[in-house]
Coordinates of C-alpha atoms in Angstrom, one line a residue:
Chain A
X722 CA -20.1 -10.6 -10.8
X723 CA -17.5 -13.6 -10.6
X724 CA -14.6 -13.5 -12.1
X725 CA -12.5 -16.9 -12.6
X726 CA -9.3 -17.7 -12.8
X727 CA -9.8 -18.5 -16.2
X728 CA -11.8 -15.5 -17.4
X729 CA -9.1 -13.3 -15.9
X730 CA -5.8 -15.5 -17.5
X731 CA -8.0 -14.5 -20.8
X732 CA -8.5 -11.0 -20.1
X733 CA -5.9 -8.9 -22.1
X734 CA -2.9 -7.8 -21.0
X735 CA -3.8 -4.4 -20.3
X736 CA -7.6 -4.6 -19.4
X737 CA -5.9 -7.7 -17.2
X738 CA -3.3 -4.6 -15.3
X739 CA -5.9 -2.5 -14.9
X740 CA -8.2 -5.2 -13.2
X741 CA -5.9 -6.9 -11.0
X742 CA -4.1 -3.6 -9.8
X743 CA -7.3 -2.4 -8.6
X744 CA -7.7 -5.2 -6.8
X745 CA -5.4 -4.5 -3.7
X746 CA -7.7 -1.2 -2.9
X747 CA -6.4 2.2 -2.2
X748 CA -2.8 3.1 -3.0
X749 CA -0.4 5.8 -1.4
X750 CA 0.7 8.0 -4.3
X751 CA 4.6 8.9 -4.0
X752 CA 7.2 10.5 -5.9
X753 CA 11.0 8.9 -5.6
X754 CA 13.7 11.3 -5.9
X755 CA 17.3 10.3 -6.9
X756 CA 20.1 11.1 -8.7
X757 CA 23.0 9.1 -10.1
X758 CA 26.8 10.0 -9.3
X759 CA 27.1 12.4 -12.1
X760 CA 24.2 14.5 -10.4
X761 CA 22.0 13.7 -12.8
X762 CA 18.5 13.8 -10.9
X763 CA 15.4 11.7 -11.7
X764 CA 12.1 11.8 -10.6
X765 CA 9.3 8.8 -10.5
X766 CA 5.9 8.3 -9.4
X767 CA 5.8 4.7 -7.3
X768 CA 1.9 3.9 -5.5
X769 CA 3.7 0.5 -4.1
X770 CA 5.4 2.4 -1.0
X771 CA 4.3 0.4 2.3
X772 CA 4.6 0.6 5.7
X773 CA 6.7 -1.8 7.1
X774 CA 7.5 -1.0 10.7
X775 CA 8.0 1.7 13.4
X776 CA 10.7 0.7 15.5
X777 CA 12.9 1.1 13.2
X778 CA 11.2 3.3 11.3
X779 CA 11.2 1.1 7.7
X780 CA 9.6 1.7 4.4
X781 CA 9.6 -0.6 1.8
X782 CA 8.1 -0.1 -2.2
X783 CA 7.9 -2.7 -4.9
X784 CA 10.0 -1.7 -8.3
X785 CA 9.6 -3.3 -11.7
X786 CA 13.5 -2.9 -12.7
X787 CA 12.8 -2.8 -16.7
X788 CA 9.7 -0.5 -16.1
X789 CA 10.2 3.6 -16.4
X790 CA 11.0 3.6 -12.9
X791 CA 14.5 1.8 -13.6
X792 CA 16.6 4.6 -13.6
X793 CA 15.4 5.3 -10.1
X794 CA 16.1 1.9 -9.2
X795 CA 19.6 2.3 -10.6
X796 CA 20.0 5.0 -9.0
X797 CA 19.2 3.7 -5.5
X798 CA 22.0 0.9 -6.2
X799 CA 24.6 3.3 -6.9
X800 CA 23.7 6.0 -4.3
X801 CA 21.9 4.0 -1.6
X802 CA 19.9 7.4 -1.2
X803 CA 16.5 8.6 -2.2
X804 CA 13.6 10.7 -1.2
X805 CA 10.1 10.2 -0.8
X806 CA 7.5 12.8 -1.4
X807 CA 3.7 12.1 -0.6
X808 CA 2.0 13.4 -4.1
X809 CA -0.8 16.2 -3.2
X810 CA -4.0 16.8 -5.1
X811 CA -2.0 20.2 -6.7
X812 CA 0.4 17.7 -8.1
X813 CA -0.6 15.1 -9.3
X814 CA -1.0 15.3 -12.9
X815 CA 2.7 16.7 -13.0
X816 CA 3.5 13.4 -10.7
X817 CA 1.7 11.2 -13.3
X818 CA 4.0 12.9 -16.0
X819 CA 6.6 11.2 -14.1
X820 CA 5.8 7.8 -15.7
X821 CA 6.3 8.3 -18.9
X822 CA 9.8 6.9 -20.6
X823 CA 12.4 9.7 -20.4
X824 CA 15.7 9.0 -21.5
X825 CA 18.3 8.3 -18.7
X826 CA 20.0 12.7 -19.7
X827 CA 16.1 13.6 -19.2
X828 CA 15.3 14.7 -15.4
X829 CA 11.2 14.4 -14.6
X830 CA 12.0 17.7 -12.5
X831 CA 12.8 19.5 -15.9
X832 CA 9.5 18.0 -17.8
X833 CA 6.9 18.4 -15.4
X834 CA 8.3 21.9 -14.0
X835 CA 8.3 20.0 -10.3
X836 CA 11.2 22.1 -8.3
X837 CA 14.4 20.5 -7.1
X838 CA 15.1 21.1 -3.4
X839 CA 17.9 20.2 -1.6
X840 CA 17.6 19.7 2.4
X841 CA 20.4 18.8 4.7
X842 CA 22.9 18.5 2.3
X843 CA 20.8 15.1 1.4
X844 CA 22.4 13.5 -1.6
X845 CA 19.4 13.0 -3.6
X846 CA 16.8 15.8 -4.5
X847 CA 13.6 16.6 -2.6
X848 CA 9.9 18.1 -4.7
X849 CA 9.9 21.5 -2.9
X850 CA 5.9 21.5 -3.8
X851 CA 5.3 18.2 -1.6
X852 CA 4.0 18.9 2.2
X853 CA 5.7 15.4 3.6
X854 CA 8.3 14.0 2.6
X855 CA 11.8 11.8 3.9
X856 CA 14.6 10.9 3.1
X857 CA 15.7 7.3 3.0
X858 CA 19.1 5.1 3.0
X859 CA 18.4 2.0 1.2
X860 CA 19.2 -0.8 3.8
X861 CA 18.1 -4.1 1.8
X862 CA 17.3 -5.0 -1.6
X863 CA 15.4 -8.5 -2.4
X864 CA 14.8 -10.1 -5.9
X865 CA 11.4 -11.9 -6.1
X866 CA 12.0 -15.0 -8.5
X867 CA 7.8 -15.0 -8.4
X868 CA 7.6 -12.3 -10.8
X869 CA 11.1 -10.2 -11.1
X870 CA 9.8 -7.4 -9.3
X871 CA 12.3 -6.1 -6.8
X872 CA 11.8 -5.2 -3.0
X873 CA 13.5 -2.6 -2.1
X874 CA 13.7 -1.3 1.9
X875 CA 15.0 1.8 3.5
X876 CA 15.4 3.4 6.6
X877 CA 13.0 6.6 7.1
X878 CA 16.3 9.5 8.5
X879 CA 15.0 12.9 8.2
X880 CA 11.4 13.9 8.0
X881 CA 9.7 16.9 6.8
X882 CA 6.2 18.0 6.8
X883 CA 3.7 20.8 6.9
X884 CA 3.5 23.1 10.1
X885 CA 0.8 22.1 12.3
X886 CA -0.1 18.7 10.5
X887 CA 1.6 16.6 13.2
X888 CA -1.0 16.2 15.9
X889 CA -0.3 15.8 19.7
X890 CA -0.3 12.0 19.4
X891 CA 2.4 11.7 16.4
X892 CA -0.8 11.3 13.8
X893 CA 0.1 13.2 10.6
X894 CA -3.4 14.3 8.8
X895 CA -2.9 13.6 5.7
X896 CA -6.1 14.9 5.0
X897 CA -4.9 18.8 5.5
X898 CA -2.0 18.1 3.4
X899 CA -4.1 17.5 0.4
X900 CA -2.0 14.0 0.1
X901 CA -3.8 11.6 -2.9
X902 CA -4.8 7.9 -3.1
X903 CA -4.5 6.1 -6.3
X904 CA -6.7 3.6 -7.3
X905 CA -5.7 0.9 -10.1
X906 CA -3.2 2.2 -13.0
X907 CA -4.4 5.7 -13.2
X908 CA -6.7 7.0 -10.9
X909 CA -6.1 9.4 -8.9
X910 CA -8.9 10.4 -5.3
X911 CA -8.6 13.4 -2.7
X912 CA -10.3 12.1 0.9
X913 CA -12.7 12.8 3.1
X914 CA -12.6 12.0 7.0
X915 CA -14.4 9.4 8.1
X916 CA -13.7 9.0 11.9
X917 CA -10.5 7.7 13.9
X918 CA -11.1 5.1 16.1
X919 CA -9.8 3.8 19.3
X920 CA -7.2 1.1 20.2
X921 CA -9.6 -1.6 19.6
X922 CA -10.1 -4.2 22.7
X923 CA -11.8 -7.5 23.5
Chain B
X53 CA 8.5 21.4 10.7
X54 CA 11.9 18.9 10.4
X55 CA 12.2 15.9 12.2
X56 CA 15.8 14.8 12.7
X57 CA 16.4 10.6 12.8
X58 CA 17.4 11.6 16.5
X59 CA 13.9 13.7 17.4
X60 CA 12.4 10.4 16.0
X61 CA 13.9 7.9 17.8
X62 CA 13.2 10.1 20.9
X63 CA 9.3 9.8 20.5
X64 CA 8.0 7.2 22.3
X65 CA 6.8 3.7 20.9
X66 CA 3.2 4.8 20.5
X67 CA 3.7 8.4 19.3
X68 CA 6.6 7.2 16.8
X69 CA 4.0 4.7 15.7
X70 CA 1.4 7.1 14.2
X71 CA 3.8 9.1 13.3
X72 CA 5.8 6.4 10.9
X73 CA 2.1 4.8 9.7
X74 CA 1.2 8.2 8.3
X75 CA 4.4 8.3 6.2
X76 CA 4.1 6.0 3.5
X77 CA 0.7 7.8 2.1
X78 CA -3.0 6.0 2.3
X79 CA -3.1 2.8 2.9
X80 CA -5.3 0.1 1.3
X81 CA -8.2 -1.6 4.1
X82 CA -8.7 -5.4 3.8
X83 CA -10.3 -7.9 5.8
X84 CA -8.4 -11.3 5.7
X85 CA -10.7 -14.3 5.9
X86 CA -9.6 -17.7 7.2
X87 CA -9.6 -20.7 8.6
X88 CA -7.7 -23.8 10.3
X89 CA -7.9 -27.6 9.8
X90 CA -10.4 -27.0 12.0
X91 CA -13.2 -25.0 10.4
X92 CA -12.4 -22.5 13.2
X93 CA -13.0 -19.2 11.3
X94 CA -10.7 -15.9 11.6
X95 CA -11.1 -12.6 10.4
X96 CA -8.3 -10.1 10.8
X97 CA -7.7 -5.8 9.3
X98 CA -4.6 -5.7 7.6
X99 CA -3.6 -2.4 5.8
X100 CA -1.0 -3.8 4.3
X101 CA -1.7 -5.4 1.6
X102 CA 0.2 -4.8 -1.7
X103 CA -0.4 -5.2 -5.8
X104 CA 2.5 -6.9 -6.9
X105 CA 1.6 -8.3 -10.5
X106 CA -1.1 -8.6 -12.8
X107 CA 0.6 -11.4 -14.7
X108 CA 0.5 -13.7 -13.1
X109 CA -2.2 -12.1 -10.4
X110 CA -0.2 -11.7 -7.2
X111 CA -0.8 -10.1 -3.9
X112 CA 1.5 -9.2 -1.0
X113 CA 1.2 -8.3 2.4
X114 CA 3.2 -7.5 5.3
X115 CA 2.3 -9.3 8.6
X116 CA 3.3 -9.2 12.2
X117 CA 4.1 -13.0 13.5
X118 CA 3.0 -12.0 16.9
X119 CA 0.5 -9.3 16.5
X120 CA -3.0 -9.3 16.6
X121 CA -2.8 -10.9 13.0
X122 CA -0.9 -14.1 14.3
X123 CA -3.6 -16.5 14.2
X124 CA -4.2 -15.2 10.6
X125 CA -0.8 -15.9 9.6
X126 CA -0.9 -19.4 11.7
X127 CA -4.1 -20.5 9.1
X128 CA -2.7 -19.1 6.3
X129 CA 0.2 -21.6 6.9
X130 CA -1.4 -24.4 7.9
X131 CA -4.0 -24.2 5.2
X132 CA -1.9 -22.3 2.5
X133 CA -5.6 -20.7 1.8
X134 CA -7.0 -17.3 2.3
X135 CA -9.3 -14.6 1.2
X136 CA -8.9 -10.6 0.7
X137 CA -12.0 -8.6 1.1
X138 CA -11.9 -5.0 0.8
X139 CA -13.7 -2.4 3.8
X140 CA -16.5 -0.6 3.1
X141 CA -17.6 2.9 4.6
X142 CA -20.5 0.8 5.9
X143 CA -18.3 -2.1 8.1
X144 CA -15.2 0.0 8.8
X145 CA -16.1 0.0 12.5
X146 CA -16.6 -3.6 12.6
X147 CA -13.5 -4.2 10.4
X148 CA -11.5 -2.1 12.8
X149 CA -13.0 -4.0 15.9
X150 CA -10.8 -7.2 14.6
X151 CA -7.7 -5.3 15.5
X152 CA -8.1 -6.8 19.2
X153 CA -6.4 -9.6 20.4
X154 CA -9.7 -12.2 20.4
X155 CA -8.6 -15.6 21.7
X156 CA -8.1 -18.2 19.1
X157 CA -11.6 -20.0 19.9
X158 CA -13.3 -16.7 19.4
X159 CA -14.2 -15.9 15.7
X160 CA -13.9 -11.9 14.7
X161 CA -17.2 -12.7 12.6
X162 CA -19.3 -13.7 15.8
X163 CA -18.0 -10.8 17.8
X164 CA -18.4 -8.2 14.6
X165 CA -21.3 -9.0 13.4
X166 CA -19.9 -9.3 10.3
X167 CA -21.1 -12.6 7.9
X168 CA -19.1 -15.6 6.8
X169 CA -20.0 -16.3 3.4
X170 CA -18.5 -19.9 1.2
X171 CA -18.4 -19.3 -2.3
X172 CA -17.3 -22.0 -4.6
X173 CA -16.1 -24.8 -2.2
X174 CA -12.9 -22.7 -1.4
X175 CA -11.8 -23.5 1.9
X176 CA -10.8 -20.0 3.7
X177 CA -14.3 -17.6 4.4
X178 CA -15.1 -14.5 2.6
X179 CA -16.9 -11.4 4.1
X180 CA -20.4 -11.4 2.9
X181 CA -20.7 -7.2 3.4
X182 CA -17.5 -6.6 1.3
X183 CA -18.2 -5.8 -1.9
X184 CA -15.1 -6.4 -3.7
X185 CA -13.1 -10.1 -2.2
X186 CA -11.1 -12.7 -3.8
X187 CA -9.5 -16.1 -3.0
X188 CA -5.9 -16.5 -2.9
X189 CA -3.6 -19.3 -2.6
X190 CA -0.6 -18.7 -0.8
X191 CA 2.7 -18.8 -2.8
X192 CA 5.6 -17.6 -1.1
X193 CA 6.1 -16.5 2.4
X194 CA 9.8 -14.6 3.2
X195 CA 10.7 -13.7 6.6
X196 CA 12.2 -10.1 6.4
X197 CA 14.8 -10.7 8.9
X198 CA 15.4 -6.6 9.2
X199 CA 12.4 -6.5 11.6
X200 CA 10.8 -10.1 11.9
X201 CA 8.3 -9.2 9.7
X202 CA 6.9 -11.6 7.2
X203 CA 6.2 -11.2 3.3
X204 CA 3.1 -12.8 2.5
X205 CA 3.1 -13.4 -1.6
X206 CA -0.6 -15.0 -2.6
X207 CA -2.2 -16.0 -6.3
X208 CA -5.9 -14.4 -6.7
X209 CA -7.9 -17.2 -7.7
X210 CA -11.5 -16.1 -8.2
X211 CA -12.7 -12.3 -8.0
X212 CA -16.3 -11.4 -7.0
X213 CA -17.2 -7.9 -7.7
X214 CA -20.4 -5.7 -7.6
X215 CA -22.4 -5.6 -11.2
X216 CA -21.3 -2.5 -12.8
X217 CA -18.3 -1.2 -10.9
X218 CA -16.0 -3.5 -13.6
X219 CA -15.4 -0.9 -16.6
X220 CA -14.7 -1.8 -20.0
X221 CA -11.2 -1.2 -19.8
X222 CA -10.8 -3.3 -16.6
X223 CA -10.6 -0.6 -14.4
X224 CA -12.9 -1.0 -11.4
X225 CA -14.5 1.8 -9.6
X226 CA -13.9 1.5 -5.9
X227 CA -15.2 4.5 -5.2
X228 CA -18.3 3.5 -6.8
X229 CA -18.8 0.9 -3.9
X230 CA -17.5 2.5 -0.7
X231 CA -14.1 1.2 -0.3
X232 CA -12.4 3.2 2.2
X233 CA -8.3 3.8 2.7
X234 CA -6.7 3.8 5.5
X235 CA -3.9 6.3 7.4
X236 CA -1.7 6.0 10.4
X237 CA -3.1 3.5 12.2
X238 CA -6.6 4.3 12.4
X239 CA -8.0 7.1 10.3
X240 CA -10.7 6.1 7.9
X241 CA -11.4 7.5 4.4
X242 CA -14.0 7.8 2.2
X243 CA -12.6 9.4 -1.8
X244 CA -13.4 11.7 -4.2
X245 CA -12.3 11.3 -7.6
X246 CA -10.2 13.8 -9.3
X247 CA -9.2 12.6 -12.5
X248 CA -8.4 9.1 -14.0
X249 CA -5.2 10.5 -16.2
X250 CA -4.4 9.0 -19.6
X251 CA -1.1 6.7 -20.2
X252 CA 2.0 9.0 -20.0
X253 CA 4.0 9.8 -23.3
X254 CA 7.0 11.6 -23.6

């Protein structure tokens, strides 16, 4: 099947979303946890964290700032802190839950019954049910004029994850953790293993 | 397990590696198909690659300037012309195999096995295996000067798609046709669906 430009442009707007956003392929499935000055925490489910690099260790995510994960952006502005917590198959309709538009005195921990957990004395709040998640000091925020979406990027500090889910080499298996994909606006996969392959050479 | 910023900076580069890849959840596998002024062809992994907007249709990725992906970011320049093609569970090994660092004479689709396929007169190659790819037209590139990276903004142009993996809706079904996700930097995954969730109300 070919899709044109044209045919696409004419699509509407929300057949249009959930065709081009299942374009990319498989997304990561995350929940951002921050809360503003007053302590009042929020809770959002983002599947546009990337990897961005190692050395430092750098994460990046893509936020619509009038979308229902503003108050999370907000947040991040006034705080320079959040969390993010990798969304797990036992989850993830609570996670979903996340999206809907709750009122800025609404906390998506209180709604969906997911359980505040503080680590480190960490400024913003942690989802005790997820096996891997980080905390994260925002380092550099970028408007893109293309399409008003912001690019936020932070640097990974403290990491915690299931027992025995690290392997020798540093490769977490996600796998074991039960850790989702999302695929388009709403779908949401467990995995199966496939293989891991070698450093690839010439 | 808790990993302090410190025990993370102690790991060495390769270890750290995996270990920061597997944070950000699954990962999307792509194939980016290209080519320079002079019809030399490229081929490159990248699971990076973002959704960024349905309206207009944009796509982002993240790419090393001197990686393996260098002569992929060179034609995409030069050209301003590339394609995306998603990885199957049926070419994953070959799509791996373009992670080496091929000379630029050499073309990943001779030394893969992997087809070259023109559709429409548009000037970068497509993947004839993949069965979900798409044309893009550069837009924007940003150099992300907080690790050298570069942010690689494209339009999606035309969309070619298997018959019958396109729902109504818009949604399209990528388990359906095989497309595997990506963690750390070289686990494969095939998917199981769990549950496409309705839009969330308050």
């Amino acid at each position: 099947m070919h899709f044109t430009q044209d045919r696409i442009d004419a699509l509407d707007t929300r057949t249009r979303a959930h065709f081009i956003n299942s374009l990319s392929g498989f997304k990561s499935a995350n929940l951002i946890g921050t809360q503003d000055d007053q302590r009042q925490t929020n809770l959002s489910i983002v599947s546009s964290v990337f990897h961005l690099g190692a050395n430092p260790p750098l994460v990046g995510m893509i936020i619509r700032p009038h979308s229902v994960a503003r108050h999370t952006f907000e947040n991040i502005l006034q705080t320079g802190f959040y969390t993010i917590n990798q969304v797990n198959q036992f989850i993830f309709s609570q996670a979903h839950q996340t999206s809907a538009r709750y009122d800025r005195d609404e906390s998506e921990f209180d709604v969906t019954g997911l359980t505040v957990e503080y680590l480190m004395d960490f400024h913003a709040p942690f989802v005790k049910q997820s096996r891997l998640k980080y905390s994260v000091k925002l380092v550099e925020q970028q408007h893109l004029a293309v399409n008003g979406t912001e690019l936020v990027i932070g640097e990974i500090v403290d990491v915690y994850v299931d027992e025995g889910a690290v392997k020798a080499d540093g490769f977490i298996d996600l796998h074991a953790i039960d850790t989702v994909a999302i695929s388009g606006l709403d779908s949401y996969h467990t995995t199966n293993k496939l293989a891991r392959l070698p450093y690839a050479k010439k």
